[in-house]
Short mmCIF file of C-alpha atoms in Angstrom, two decimals:
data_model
loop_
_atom_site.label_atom_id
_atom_site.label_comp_id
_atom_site.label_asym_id
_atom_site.label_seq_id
_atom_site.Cartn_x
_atom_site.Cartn_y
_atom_site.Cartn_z
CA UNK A 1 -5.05 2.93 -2.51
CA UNK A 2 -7.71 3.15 -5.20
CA UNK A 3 -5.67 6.04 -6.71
CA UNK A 4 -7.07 7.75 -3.84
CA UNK A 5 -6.02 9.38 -0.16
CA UNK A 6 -7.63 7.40 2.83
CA UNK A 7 -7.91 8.67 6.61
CA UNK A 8 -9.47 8.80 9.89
CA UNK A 9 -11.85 11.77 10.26
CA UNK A 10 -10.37 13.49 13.57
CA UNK A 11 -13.94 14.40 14.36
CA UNK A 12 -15.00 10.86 14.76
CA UNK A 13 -12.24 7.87 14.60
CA UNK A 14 -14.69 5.05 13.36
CA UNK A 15 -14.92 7.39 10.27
CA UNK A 16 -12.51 6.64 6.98
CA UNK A 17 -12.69 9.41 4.83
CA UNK A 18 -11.15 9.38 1.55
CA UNK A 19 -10.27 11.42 -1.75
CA UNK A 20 -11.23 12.23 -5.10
CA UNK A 21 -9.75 9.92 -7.50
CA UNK A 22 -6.15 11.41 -8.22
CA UNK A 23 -7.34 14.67 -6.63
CA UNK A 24 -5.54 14.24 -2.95
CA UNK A 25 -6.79 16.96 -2.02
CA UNK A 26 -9.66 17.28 -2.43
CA UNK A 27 -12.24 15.52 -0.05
CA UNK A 28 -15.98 15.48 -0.86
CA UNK A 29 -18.41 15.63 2.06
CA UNK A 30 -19.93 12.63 1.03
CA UNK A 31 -16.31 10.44 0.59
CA UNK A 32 -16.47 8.29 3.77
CA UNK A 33 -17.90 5.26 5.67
CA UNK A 34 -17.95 4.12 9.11
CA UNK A 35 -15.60 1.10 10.14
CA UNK A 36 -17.34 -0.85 12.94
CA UNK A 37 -19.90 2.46 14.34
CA UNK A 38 -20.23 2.62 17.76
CA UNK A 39 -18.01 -0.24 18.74
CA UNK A 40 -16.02 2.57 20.70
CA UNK A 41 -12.51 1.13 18.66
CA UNK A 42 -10.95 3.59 17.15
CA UNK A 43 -9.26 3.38 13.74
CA UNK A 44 -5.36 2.50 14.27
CA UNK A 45 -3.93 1.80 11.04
CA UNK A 46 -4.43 1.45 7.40
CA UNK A 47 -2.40 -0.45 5.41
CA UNK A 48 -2.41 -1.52 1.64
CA UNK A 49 -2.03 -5.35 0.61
CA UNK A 50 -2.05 -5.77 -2.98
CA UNK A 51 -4.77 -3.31 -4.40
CA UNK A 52 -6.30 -3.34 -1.36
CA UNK A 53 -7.10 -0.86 2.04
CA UNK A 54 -6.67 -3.15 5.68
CA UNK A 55 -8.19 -1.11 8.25
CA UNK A 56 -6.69 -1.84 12.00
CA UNK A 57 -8.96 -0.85 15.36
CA UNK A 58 -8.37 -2.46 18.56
CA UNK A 59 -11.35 -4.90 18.48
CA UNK A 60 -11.16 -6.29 14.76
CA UNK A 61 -9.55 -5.67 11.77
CA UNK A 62 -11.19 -5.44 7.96
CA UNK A 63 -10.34 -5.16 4.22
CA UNK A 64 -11.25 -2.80 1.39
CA UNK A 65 -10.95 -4.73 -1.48
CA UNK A 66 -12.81 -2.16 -4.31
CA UNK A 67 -12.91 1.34 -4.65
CA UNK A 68 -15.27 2.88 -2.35
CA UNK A 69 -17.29 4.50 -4.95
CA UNK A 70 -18.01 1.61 -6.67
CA UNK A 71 -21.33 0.19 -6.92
CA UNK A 72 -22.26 -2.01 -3.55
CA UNK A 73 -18.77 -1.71 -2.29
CA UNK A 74 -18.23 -2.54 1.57
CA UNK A 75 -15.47 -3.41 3.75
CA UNK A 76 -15.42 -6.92 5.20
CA UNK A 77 -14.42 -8.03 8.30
CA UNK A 78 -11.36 -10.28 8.65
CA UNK A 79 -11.22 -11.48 12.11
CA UNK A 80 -12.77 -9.85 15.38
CA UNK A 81 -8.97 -10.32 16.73
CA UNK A 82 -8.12 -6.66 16.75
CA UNK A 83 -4.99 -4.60 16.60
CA UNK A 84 -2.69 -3.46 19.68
CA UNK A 85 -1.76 -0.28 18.41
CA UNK A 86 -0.64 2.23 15.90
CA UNK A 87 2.19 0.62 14.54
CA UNK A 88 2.47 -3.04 15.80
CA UNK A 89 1.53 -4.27 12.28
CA UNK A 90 3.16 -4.60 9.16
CA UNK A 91 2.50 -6.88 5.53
CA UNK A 92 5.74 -8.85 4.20
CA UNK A 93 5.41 -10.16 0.94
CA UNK A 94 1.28 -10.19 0.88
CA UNK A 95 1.44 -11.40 4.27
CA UNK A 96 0.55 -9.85 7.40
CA UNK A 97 2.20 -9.89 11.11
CA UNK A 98 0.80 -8.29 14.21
CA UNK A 99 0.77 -8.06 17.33
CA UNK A 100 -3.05 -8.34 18.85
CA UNK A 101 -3.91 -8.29 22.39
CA UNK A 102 -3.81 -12.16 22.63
CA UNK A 103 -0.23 -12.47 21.18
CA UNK A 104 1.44 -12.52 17.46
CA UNK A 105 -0.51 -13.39 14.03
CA UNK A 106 0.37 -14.41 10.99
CA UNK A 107 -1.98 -13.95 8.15
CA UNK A 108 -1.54 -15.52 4.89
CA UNK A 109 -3.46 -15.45 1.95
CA UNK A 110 -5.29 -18.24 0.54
CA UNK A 111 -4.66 -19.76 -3.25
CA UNK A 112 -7.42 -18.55 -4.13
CA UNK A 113 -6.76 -13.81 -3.59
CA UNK A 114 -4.28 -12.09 -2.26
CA UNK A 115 -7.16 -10.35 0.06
CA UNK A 116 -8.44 -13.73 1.04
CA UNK A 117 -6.25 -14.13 4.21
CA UNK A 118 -6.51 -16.41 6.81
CA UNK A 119 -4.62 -16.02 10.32
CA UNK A 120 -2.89 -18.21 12.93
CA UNK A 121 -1.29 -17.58 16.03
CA UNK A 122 2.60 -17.33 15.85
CA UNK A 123 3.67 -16.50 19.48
CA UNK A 124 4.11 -20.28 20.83
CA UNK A 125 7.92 -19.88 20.83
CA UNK A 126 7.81 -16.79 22.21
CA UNK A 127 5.09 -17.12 25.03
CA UNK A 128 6.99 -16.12 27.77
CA UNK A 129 8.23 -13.13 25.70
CA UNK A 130 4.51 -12.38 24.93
CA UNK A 131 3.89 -12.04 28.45
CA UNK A 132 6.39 -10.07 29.61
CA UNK A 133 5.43 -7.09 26.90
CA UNK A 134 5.08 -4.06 28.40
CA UNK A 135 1.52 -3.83 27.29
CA UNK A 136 0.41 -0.51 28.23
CA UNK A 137 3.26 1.11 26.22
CA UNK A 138 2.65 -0.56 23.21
CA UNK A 139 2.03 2.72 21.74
CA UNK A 140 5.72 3.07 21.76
CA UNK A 141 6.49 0.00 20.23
CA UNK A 142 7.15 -0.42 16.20
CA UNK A 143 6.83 -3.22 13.56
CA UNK A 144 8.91 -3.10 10.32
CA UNK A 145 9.21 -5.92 7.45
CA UNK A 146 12.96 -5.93 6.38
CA UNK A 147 13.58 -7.51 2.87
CA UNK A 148 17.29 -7.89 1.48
CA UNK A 149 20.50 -10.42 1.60
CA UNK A 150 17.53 -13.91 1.32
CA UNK A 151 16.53 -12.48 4.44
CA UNK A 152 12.36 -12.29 5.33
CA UNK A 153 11.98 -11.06 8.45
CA UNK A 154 9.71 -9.44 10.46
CA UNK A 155 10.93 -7.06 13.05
CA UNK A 156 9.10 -6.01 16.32
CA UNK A 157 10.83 -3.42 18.67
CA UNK A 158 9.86 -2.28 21.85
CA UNK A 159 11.73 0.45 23.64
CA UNK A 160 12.17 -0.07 27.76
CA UNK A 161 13.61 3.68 27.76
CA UNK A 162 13.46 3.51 31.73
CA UNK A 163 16.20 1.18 31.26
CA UNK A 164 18.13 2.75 28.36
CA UNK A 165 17.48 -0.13 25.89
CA UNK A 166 14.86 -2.12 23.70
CA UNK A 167 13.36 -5.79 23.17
CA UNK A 168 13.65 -7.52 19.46
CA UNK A 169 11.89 -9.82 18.49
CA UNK A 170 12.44 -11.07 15.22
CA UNK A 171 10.13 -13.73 13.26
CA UNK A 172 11.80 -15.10 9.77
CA UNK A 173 9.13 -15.19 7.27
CA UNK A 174 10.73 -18.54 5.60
CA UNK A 175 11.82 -20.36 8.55
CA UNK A 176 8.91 -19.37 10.45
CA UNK A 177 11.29 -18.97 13.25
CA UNK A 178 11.99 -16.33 16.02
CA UNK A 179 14.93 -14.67 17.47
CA UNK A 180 15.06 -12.37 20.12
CA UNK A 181 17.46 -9.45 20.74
CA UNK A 182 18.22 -6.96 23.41
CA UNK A 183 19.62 -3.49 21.86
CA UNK A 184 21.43 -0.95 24.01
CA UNK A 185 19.39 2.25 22.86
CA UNK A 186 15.35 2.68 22.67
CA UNK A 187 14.48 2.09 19.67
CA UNK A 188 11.33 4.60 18.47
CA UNK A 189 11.22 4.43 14.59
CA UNK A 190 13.08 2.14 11.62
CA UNK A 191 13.74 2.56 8.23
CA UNK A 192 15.42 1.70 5.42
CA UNK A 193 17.21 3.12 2.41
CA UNK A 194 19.53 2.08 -0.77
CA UNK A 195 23.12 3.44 -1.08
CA UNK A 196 24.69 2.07 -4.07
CA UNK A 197 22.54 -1.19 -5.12
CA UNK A 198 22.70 -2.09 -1.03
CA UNK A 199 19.23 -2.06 1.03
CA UNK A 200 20.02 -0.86 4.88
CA UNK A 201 17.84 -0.97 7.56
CA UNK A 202 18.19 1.85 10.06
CA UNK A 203 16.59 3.12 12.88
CA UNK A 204 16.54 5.90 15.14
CA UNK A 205 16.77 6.22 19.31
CA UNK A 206 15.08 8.63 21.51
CA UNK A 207 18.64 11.00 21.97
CA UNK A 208 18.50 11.93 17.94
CA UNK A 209 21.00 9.08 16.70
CA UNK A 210 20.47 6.84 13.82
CA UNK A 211 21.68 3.48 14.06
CA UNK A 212 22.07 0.86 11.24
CA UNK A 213 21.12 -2.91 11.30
CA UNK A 214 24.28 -5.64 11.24
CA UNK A 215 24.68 -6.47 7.79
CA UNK A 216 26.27 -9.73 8.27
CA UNK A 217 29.93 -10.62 9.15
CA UNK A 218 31.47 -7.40 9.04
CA UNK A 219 32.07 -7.37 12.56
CA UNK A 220 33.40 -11.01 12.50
CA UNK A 221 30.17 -12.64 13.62
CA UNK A 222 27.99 -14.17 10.73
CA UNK A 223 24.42 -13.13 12.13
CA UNK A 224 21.93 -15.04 9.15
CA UNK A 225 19.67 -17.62 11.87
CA UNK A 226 21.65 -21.09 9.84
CA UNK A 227 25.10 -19.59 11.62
CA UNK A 228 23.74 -18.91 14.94
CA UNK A 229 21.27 -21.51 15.87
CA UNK A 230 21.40 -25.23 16.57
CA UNK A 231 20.73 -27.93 18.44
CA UNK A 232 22.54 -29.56 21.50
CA UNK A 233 23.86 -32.65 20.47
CA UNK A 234 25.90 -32.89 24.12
CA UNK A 235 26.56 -30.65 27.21
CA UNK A 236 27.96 -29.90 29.85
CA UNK A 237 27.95 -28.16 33.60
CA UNK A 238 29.60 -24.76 31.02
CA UNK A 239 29.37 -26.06 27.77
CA UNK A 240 27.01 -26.86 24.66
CA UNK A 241 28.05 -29.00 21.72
CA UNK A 242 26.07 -29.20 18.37
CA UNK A 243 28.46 -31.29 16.70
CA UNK A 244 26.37 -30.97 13.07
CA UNK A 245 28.49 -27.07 13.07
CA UNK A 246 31.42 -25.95 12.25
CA UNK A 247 31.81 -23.57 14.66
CA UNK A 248 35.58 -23.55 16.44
CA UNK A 249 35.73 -24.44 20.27
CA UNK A 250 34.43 -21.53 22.42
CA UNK A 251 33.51 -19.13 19.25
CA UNK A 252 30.49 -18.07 21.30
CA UNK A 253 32.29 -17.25 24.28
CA UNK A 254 30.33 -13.94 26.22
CA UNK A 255 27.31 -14.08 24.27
CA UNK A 256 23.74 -14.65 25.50
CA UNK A 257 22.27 -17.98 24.42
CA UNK A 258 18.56 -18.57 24.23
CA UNK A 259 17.24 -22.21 24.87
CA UNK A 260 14.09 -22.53 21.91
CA UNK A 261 12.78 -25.49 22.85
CA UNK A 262 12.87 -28.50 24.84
CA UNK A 263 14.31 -28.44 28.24
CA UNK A 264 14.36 -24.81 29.92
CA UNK A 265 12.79 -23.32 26.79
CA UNK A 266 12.87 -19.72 26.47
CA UNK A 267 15.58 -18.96 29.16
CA UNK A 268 18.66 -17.00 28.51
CA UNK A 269 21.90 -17.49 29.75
#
């Protein structure tokens, strides 16, 4: 950011130190200012947004938005909402989900700068999700931004390894929608790569393997949110009908369904 390297001093982790300008490694004595002293919040997380540095800690979050050296240049604060951990953040398309330790935010920036963001709370639809995080092990849990096939989505992973698997949660940028997934492997890191025009998204378990992310209906199931949600139109003591589908008698049959909204909202079945 800035053409330059930023980091937490190890010595003292409300300290950012940073760079010489296109010298990485080089690092000044005097390159570095304190991010909330003596709040006892450590740094988490930097991120870049546009041309500018976000700085995480666990009590508030802040924004760079000029090159440290320059002439009365200071971080501002964003929101006194902090962090959760190390990697429960990510920016999608200037945009910025995390999980804090009230719940999920959004922030979006105004019309005005990209660096000019303003945050709500996104976890209503999940709520009972929220709760049952495992909240002392967030430090295991990871947040990616996944952009490819008209798909915007935000992807939060948290790996129950007692249990051999992890919780999804997935919020769709556009539809500002979530969907929630249980994967048979814990999940500790994702990625993603190209292979011949194609963007992937990967990620990797606790035993060594590398998995990749359902592309779409190779396995005979279309996956996009359009194809898999809907809304009950009838039902019955076994069945649901949304007769606005096309979807052939009994194509779900042995899948989990999730209930969104309305009566017994956020139960699985």
């Amino acid at each position: 950011c800035f053409d330059r390297i930023f980091m937490e001093d190890p010595t003292d982790p409300s300290i950012l130190i940073y760079s010489k300008i296109g010298d990485y490694w080089a690092y000044p004595t005097g390159n570095f200012f304190y991010v909330g002293r003596g709040d006892g919040s450590p740094i988490k997380r930097l991120e870049k947004i546009g041309s500018a540095l976000l700085i995480h800690k666990g009590n508030a979050w802040y924004i760079l938005d000029t090159d440290p050296a320059a002439t009365g240049a200071k971080i501002r604060l964003l929101s006194k909402i902090g962090t959760q951990d190390y990697r429960t953040s990510c920016v999608a398309h200037n945009q910025v989900v995390r999980l804090t330790p009230t719940g999920f935010y959004r922030s979006i920036p105004t019309e005005y700068d990209v660096t000019d963001l303003r945050e709500d709370y996104i976890g209503q639809d999940v709520a009972d999700y929220e709760k049952n995080l495992d909240w002392g092990n967030t430090d295991l849990a990871c947040m990616y931004n996944y952009n490819a096939y008209n798909r915007r989505h935000v992807y939060y992973f948290e790996p129950v390894s007692a249990s051999y698997y992890s919780k999804c949660l997935v919020y769709d940028i556009v539809l500002s929608q979530w969907v929630y997934y249980e994967i048979g492997t814990d999940v500790q890191c994702v990625a993603d790569y190209t292979y011949q025009g194609k963007k992937y998204m990967i990620f990797g378990d606790g035993y060594g393997i590398v998995w990749q992310w359902d592309l779409g209906d190779a396995d005979g199931t279309a996956t996009a949110e359009t194809s898999l949600n809907g809304t009950v139109t009838s039902s019955g003591s076994t069945t649901l009908v949304d007769t606005t589908k096309t979807w052939t008698v009994n194509e779900f049959i042995g899948v989990n369904v999730y209930t969104r909204g309305g009566t017994g909202a956020l139960q699985k079945r």
